[in-house]
Every structure is written in C-alpha cells, then in structure tokens.
PDB file of C-alpha atoms in Angstrom:
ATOM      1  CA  UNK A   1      14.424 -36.366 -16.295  1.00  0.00           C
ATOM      2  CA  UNK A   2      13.857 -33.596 -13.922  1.00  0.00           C
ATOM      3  CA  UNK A   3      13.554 -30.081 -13.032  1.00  0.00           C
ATOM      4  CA  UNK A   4      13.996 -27.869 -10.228  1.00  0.00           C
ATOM      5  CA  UNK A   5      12.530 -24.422  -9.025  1.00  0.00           C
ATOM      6  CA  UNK A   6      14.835 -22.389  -6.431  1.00  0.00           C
ATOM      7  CA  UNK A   7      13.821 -19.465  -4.050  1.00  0.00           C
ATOM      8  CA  UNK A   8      15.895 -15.996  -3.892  1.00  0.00           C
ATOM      9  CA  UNK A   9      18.178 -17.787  -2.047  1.00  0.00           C
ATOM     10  CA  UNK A  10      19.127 -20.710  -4.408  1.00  0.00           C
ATOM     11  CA  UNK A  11      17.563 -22.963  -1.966  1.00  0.00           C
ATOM     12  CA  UNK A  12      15.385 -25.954  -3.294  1.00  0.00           C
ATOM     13  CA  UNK A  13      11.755 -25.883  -3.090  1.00  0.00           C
ATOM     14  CA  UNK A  14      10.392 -28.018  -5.470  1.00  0.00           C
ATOM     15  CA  UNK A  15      11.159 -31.115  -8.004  1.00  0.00           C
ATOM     16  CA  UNK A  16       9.940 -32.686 -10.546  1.00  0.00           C
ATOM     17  CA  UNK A  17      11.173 -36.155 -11.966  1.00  0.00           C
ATOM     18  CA  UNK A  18       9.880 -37.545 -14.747  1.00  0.00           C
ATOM     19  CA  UNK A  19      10.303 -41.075 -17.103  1.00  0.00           C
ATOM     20  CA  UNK A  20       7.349 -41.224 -19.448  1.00  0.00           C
ATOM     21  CA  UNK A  21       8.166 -41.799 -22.949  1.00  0.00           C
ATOM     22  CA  UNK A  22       6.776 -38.562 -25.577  1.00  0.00           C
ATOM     23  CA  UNK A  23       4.092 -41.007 -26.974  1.00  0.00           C
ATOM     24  CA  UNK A  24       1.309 -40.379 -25.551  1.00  0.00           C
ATOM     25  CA  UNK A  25       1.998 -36.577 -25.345  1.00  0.00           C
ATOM     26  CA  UNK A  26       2.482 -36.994 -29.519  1.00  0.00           C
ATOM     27  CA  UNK A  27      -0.800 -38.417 -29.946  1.00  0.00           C
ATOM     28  CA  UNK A  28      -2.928 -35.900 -27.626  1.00  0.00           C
ATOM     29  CA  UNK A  29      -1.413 -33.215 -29.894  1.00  0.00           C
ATOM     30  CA  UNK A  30      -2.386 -35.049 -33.260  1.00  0.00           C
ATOM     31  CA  UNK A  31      -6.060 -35.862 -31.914  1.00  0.00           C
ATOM     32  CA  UNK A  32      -7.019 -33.684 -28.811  1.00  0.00           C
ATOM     33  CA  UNK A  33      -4.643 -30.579 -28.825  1.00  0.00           C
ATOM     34  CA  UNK A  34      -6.795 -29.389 -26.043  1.00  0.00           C
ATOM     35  CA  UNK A  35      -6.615 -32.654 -23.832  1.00  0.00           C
ATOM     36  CA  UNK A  36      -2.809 -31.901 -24.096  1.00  0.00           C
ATOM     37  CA  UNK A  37      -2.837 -28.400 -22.753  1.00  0.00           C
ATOM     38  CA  UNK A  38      -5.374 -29.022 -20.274  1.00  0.00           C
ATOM     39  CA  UNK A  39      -2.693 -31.765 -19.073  1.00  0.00           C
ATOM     40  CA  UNK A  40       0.288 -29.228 -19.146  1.00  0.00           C
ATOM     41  CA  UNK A  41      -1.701 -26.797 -17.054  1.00  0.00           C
ATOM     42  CA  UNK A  42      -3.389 -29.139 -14.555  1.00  0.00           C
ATOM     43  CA  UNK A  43      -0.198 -30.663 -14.152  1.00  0.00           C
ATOM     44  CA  UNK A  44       1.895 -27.030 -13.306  1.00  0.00           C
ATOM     45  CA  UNK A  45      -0.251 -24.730 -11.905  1.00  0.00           C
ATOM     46  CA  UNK A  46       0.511 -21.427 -11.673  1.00  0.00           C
ATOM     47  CA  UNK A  47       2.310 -21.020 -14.932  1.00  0.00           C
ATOM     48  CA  UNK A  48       0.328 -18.915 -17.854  1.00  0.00           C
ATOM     49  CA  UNK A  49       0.808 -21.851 -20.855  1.00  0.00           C
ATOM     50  CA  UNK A  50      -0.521 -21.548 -23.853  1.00  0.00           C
ATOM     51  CA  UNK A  51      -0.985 -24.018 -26.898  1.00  0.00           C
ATOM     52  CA  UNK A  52       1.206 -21.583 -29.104  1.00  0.00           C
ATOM     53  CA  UNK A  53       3.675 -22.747 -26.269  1.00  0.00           C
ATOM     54  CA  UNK A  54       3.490 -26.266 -27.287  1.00  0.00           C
ATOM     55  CA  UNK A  55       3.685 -26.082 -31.101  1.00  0.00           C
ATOM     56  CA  UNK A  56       5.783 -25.177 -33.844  1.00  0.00           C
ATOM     57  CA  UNK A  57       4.485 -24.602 -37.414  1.00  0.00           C
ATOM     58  CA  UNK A  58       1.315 -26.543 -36.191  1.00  0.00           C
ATOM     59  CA  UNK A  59       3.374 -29.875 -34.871  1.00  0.00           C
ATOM     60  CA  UNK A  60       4.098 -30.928 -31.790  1.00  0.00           C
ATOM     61  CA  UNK A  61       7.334 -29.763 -29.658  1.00  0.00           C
ATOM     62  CA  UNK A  62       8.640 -31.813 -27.077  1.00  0.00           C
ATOM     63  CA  UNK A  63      11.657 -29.264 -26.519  1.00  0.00           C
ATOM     64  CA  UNK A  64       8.539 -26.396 -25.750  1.00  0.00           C
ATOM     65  CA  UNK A  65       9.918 -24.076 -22.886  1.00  0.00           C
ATOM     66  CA  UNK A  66       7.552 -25.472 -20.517  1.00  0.00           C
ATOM     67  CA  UNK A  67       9.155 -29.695 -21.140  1.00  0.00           C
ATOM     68  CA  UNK A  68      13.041 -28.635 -22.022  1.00  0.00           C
ATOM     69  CA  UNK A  69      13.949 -26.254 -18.824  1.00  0.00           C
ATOM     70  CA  UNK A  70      15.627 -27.902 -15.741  1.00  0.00           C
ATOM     71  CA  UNK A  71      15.087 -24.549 -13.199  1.00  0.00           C
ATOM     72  CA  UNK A  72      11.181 -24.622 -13.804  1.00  0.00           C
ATOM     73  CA  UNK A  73       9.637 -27.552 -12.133  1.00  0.00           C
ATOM     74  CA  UNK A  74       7.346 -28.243 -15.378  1.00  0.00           C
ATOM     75  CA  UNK A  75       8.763 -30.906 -16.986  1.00  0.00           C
ATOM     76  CA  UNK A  76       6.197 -33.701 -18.578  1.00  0.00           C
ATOM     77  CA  UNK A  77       7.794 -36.336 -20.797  1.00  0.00           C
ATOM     78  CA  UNK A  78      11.368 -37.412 -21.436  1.00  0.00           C
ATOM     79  CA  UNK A  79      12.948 -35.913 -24.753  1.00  0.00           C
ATOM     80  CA  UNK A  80      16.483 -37.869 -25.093  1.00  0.00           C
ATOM     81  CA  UNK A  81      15.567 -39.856 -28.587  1.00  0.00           C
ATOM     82  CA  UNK A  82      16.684 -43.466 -26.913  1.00  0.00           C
ATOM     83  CA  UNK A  83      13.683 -42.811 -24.178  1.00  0.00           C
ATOM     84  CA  UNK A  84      11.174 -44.086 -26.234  1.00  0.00           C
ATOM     85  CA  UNK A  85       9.242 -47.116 -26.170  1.00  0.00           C
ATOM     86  CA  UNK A  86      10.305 -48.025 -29.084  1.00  0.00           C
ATOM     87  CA  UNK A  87      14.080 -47.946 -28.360  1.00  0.00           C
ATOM     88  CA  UNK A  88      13.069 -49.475 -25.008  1.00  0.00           C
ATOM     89  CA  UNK A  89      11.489 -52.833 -26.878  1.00  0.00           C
ATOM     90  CA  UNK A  90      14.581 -52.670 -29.021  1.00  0.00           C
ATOM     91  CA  UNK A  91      16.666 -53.147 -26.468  1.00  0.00           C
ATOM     92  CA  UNK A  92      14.860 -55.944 -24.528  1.00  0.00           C
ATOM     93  CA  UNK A  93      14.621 -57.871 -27.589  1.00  0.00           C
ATOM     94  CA  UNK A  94      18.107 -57.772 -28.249  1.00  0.00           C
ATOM     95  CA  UNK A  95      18.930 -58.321 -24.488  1.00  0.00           C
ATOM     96  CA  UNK A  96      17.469 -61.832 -24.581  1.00  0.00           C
ATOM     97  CA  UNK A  97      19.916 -63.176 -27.472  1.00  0.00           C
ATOM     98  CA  UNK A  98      22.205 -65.295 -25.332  1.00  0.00           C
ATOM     99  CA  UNK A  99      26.029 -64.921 -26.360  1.00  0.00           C
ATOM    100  CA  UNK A 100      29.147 -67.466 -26.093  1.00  0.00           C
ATOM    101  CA  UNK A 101      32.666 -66.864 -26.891  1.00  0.00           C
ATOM    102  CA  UNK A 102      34.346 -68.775 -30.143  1.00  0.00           C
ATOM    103  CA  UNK A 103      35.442 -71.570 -26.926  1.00  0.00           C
ATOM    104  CA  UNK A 104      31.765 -71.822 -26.005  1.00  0.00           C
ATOM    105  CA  UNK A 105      31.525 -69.607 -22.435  1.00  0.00           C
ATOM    106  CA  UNK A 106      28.668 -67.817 -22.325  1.00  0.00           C
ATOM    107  CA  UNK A 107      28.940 -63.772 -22.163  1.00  0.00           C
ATOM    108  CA  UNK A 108      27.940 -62.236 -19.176  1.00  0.00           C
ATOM    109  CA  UNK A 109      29.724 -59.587 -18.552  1.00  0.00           C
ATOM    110  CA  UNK A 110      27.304 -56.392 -19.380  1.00  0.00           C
ATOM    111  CA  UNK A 111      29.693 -54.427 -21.169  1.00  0.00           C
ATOM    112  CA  UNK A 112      30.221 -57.149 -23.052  1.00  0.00           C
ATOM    113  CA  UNK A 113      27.149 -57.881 -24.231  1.00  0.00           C
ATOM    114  CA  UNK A 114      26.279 -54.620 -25.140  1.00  0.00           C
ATOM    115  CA  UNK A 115      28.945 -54.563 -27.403  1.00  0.00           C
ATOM    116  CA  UNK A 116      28.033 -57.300 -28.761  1.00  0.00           C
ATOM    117  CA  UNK A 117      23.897 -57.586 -29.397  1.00  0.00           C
ATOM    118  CA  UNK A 118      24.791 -53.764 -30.110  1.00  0.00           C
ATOM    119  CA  UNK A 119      21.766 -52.710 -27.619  1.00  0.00           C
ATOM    120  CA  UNK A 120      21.113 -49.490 -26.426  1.00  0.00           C
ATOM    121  CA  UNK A 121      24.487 -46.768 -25.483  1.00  0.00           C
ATOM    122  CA  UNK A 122      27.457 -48.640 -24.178  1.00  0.00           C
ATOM    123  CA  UNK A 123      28.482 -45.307 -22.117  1.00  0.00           C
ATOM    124  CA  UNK A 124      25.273 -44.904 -20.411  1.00  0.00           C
ATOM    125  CA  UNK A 125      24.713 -46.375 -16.389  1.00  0.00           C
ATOM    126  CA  UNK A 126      21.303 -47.793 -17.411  1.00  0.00           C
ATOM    127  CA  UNK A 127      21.338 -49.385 -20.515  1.00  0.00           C
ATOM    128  CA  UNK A 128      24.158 -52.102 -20.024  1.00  0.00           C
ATOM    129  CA  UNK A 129      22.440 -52.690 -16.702  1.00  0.00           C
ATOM    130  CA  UNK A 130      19.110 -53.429 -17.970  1.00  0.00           C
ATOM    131  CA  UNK A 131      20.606 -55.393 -20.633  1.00  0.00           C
ATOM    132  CA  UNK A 132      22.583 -57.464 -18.574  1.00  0.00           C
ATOM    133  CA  UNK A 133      19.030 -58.133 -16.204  1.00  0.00           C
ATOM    134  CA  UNK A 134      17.257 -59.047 -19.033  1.00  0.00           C
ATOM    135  CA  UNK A 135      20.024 -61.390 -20.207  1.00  0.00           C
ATOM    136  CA  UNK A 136      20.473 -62.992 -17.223  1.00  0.00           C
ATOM    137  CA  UNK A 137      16.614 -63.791 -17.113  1.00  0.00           C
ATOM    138  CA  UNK A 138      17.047 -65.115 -20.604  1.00  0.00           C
ATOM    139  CA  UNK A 139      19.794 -67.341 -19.339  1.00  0.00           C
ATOM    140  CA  UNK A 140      17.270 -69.188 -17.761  1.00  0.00           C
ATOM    141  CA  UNK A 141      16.137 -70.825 -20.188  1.00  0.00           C
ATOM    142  CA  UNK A 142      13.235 -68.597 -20.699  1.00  0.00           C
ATOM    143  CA  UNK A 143      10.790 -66.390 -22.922  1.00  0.00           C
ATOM    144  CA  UNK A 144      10.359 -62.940 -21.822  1.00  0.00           C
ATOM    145  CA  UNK A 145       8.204 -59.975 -22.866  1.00  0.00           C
ATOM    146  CA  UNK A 146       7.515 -56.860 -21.546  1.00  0.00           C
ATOM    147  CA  UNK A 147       4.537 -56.588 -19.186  1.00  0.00           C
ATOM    148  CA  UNK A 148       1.597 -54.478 -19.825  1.00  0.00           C
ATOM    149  CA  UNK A 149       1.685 -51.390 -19.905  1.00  0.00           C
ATOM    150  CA  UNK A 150       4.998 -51.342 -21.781  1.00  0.00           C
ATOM    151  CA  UNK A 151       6.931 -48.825 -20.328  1.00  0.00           C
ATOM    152  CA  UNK A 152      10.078 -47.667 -17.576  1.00  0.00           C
ATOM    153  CA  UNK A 153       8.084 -46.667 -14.820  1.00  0.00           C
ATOM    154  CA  UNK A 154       9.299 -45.764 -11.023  1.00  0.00           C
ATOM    155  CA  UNK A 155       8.592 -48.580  -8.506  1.00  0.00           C
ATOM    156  CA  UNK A 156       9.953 -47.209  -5.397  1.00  0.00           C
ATOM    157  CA  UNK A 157      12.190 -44.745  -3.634  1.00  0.00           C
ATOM    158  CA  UNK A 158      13.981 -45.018  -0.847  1.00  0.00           C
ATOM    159  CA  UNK A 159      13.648 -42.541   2.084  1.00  0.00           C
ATOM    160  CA  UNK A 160      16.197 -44.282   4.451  1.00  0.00           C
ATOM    161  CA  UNK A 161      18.288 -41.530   4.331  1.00  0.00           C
ATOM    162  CA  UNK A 162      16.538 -38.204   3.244  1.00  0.00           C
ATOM    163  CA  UNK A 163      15.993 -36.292   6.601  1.00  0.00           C
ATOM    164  CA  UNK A 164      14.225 -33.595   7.831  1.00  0.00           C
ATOM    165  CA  UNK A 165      16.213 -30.978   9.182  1.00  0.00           C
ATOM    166  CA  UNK A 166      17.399 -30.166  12.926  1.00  0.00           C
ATOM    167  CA  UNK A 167      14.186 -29.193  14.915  1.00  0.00           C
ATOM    168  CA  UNK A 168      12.062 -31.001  12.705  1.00  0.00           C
ATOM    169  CA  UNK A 169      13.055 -34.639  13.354  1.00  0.00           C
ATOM    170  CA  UNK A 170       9.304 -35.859  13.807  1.00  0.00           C
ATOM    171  CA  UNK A 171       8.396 -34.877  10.146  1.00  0.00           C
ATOM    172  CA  UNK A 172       8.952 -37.317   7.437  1.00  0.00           C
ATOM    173  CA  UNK A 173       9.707 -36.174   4.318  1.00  0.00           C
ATOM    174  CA  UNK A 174       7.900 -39.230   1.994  1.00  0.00           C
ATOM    175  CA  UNK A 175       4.875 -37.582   3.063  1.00  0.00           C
ATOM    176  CA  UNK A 176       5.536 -34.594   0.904  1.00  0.00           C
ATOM    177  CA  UNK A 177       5.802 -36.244  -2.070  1.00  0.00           C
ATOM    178  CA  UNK A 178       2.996 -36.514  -4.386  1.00  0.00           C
ATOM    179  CA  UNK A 179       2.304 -39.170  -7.604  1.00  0.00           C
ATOM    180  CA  UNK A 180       1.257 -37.035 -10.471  1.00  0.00           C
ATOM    181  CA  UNK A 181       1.076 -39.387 -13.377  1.00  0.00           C
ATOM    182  CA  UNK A 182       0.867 -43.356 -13.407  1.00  0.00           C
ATOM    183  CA  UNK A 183      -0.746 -45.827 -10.644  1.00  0.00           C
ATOM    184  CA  UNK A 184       0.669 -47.886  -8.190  1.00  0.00           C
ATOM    185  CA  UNK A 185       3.806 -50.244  -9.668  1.00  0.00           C
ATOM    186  CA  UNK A 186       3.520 -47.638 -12.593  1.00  0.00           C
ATOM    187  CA  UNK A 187       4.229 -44.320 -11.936  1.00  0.00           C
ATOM    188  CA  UNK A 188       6.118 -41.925 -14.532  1.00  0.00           C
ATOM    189  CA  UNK A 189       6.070 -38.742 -12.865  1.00  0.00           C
ATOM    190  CA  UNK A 190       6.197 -37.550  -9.023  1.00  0.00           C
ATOM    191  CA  UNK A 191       6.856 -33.969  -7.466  1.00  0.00           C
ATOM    192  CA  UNK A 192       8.539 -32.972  -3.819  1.00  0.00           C
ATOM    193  CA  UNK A 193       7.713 -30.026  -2.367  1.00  0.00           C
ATOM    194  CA  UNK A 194       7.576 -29.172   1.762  1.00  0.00           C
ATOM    195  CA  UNK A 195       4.157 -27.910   2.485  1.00  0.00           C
ATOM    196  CA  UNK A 196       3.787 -24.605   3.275  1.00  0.00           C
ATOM    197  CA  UNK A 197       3.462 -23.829   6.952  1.00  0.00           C
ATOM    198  CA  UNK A 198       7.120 -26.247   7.907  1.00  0.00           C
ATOM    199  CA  UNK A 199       9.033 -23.149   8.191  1.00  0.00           C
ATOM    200  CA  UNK A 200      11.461 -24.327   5.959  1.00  0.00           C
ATOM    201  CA  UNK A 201      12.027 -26.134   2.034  1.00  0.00           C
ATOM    202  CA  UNK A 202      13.485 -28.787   0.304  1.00  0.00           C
ATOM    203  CA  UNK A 203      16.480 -27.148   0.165  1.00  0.00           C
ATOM    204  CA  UNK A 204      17.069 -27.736   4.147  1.00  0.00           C
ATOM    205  CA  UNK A 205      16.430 -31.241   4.284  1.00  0.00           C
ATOM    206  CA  UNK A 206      19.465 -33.657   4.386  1.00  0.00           C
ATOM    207  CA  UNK A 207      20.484 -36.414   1.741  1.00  0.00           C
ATOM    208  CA  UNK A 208      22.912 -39.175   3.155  1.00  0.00           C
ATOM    209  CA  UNK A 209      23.880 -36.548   6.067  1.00  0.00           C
ATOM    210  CA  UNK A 210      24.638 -33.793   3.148  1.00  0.00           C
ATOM    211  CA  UNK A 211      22.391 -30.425   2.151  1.00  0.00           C
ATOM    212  CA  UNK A 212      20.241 -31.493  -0.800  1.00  0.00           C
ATOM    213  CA  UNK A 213      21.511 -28.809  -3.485  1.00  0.00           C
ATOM    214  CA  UNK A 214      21.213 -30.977  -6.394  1.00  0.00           C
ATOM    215  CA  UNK A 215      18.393 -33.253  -7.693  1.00  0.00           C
ATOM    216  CA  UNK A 216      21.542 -36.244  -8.714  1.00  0.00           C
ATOM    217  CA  UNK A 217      21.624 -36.596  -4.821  1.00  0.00           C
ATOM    218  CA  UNK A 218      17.565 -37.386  -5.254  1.00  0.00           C
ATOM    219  CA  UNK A 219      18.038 -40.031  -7.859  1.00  0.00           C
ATOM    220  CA  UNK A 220      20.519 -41.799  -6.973  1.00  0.00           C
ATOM    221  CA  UNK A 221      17.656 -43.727  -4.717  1.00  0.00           C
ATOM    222  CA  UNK A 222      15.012 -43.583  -7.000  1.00  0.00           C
ATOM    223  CA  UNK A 223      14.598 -46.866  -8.330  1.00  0.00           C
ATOM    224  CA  UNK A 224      13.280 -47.492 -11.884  1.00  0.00           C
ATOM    225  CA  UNK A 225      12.547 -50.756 -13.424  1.00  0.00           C
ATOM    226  CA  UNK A 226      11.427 -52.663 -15.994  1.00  0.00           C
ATOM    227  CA  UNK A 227       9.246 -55.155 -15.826  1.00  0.00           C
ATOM    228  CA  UNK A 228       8.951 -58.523 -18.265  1.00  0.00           C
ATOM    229  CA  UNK A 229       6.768 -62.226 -18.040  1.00  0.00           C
ATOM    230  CA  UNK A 230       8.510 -65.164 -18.532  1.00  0.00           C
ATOM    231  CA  UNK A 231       7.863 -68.772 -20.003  1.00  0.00           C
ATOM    232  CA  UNK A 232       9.757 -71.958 -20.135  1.00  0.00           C
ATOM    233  CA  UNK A 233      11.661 -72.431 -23.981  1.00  0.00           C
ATOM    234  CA  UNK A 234      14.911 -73.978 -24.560  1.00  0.00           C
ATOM    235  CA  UNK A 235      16.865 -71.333 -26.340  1.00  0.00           C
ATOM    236  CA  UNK A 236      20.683 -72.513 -27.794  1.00  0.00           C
ATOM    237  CA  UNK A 237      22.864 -69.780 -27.242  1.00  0.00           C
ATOM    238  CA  UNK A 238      24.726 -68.067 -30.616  1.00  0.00           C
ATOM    239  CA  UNK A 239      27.800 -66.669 -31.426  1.00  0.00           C
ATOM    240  CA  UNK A 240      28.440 -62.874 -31.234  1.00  0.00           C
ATOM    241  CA  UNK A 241      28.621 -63.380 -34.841  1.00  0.00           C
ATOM    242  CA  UNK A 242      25.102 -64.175 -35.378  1.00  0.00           C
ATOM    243  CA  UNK A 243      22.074 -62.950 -35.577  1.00  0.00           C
ATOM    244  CA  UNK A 244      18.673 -64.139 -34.507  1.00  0.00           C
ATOM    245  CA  UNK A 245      17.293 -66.228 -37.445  1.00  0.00           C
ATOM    246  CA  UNK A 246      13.708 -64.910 -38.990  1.00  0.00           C
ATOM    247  CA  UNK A 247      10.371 -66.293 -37.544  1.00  0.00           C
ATOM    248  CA  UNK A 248       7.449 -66.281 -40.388  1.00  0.00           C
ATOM    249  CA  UNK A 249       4.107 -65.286 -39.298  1.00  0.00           C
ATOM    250  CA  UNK A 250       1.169 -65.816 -41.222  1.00  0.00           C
ATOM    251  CA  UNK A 251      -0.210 -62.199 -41.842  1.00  0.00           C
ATOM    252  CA  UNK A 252      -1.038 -60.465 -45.015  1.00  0.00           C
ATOM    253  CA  UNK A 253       2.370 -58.768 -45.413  1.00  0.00           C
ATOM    254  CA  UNK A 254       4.431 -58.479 -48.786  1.00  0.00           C
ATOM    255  CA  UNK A 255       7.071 -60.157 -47.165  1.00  0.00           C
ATOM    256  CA  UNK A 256       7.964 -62.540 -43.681  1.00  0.00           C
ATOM    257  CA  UNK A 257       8.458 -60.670 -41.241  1.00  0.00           C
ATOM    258  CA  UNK A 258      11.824 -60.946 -40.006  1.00  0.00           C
ATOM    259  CA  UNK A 259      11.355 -61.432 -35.967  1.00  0.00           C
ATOM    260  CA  UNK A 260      13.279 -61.916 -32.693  1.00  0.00           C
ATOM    261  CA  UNK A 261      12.323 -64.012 -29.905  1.00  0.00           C
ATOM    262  CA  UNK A 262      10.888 -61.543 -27.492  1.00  0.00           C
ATOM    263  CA  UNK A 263       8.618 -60.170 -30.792  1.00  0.00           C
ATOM    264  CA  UNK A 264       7.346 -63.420 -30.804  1.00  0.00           C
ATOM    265  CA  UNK A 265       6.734 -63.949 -27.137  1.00  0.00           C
ATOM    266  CA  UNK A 266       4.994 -60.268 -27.993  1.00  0.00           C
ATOM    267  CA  UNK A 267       2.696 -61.552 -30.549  1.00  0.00           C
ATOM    268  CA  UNK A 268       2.105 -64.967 -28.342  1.00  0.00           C
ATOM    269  CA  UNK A 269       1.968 -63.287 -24.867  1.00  0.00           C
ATOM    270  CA  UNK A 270      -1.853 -64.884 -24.080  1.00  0.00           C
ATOM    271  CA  UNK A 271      -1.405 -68.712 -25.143  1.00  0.00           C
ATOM    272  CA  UNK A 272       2.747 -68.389 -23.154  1.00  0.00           C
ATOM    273  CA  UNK A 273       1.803 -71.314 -20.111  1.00  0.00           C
ATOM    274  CA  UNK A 274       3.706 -70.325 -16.914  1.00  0.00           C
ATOM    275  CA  UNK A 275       3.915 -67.212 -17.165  1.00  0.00           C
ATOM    276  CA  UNK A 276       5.616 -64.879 -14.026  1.00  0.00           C
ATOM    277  CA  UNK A 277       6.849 -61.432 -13.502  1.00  0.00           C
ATOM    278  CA  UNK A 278      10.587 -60.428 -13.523  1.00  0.00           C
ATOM    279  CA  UNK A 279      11.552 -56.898 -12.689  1.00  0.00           C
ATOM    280  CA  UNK A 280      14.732 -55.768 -14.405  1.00  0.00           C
ATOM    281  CA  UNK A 281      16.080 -52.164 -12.625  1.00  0.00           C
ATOM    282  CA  UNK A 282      17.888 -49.299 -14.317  1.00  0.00           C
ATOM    283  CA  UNK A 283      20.029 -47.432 -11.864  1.00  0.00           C
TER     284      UNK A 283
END
C-alpha cells in the first residue's frame, strides 16, 4: 500500500509504502485509543488529526481519511481484507499440502495449485507466487511455519537503478529514505522524501532511465517476503481431491480440533529439531 503527496506542479515529493496488517492498529484502539493517535501523528507530522478522525460510532476505522487516501502521504496499515495475518497463515498452511495429478505427477505449476488448495486470489501477482515458494519448500520433504514475528514485512529494495538527476550524480538516493515502522529484516513501513536544500524532489529523480511519476515504478523493486522455519518430516503427497486429514490435540476443547500440518508445526515450533530459515518473496 502506498501514498503519494505532489507539489503545484504534480511533481513527486514524498511516499509512503506500507505492508503491516490492521492488527495491531485494532487493538491500540480497543485498549489505548490514545497510543493510537499519538502513533498517527508522530508518524505524519504536520497534519491536524484528531481521534474523531479515526473512529466511527466509537469503533475503529481503518478506511479513516488519514489510512484510505493515496495523494496524502499518511497511510499506516493495509486495509484490503486478504492483508491480514490471518489470511496470510491461511494461505501458508494450505501452501504446504503437496498435490499430484490422478497419474501421480506432482503439481507445480502455481496457478495450478492455487486452484487447487484454493489459497489466497488466483488473479493476484503475489499470492500464487508465495504459494508456489512455500510449496516448493514443502516439496522438500519438510515442516514449515512461519517465523516470528508472523507477518509480510519488506527485506530489501533495490537502488540499482533509481538515479539522481543530471547535475546531481554524486547524491544517492537510498540515503533519503527513512524506516518508520519495523526493525531490521522486519520493516512494514518506509517513507522517501529528498531533503530539503537538493534543489530538487522525488519527482526529478530517474527510475530505470524514466521520470518517476508513479509510485508502481517504486515497487516494482521493492522486495517483500515471507519468511518460514523448516524441519525434516516425510509428508505423502494427496490428491487435489483431498483434504488434509484432522490432527487431535489434547486441549480442553468441546471438540478435536481439526488441524493442518503447518498448525501443527505452529503449536510444535520449540521441540521441531533442525530447524532453518526459508524466505518465500511476494513480487
């Protein structure tokens, strides 16, 4: 997700990108309504918000005009329903059933096995492709779970060919961007903006030889990922046909609780022996 502010001109001066899921935003404003607007304002300074901003009929908005507008620059958490956590873990759990053809081939083909687990949105860029890492991981023979803290988080972004513009070749512009949210191997939200003083904005800089007008031409080299821990098992592949059988856990629920393989590896995540890191990316 992100937003854009724009001078008189129409030129670029400052972006915004975002992936965190509404979560955490949803539980400030249950618990600590002013931890979340001390957030908001920290985070976009300069703007006058207030907390009737961020609520409707005393609950939470995540569509509030200061986290729905792409011409603002003051976006905070994604909005889209399927960029949750929750639809995130759905999706890697069904990622890591393994899938063969009636003649016994196994299905890699990421279109394919979307269709088929029935994982995420089939006409989206990023959820086939993350489904088709995660299933290729799985392939391995393999347990995977989600590494701590669960989440889609930006790992890196490559500056190879953003440029400054003519005049200003000894400037680099990955200096003028700036980490607002998340640490190092976890970041959710970052902001670019030319430092006063240049003598020109974002707007003038180059993307892959071309004006940057747009913030697509931005994300196309933004690289998000996901990242998962992985343990030797022996899993049989199934056919499209079925689905994962139930796993009873001894709890004190009415009934078993009906579980996949990567809730399990969840729930088991400490005693898992060998376990490594696998980075799946969305692009």
């Amino acid at each position: 997700m992100r937003s854009i502010k724009r001078d008189a001109n129409g030129k670029m001066t400052r972006i915004v990108f975002c992936n965190e899921g509404p979560e955490y935003f949803e539980f400030l404003a249950q618990y600590q309504r002013n931890t979340l607007l001390d957030l908001y304002r920290s985070l976009n300074p300069g703007f006058n918000i207030l907390e009737e901003d961020l609520f409707v009929d005393n609950v939470y908005n995540p569509l509030n005009k200061w986290n729905s507008s792409t011409d603002t620059g003051t976006i905070m958490h994604l909005i889209q329903v399927n960029n949750t956590l929750g639809a995130e873990v759905d999706l890697g759990a069904r990622a890591t059933v393994q899938r063969k053809r009636p003649d016994g081939t196994l299905i890699t083909d990421s279109d394919e096995l979307i269709q088929c687990s029935k994982y995420g949105n089939p006409n989206r860029n990023s959820d086939p492709t993350i489904g088709a890492g995660i299933n290729a991981a799985a392939r391995n023979q393999v347990m995977l779970t989600i590494q701590n803290p669960v989440g889609l988080y930006i790992d890196s972004i490559n500056w190879n060919l953003i440029e400054p513009p003519a005049g200003h070749d000894e400037d680099d512009p990955s200096t003028f961007w700036k980490w607002t949210r998340g640490r190092t191997g976890n970041y959710m939200r970052g902001e670019f903006e030319v430092p006063e003083g240049k003598g020109y904005v974002l707007g003038d800089l180059k993307v892959n030889k071309k004006p940057l007008e747009y913030g697509g031409q931005l994300a196309d080299y933004i690289r998000v990922s996901i990242t998962a821990r992985t343990s030797d098992l022996q899993i049989q592949p199934r056919l499209c046909t079925e689905a994962p059988p139930p796993v009873a856990q001894d709890c004190a629920c009415e009934e078993p609780l009906a579980m996949s393989n990567w809730s399990y590896a969840l729930l088991q995540e400490k005693s898992l022996p060998g376990l490594a890191n696998h980075s799946v990316n969305r692009v």
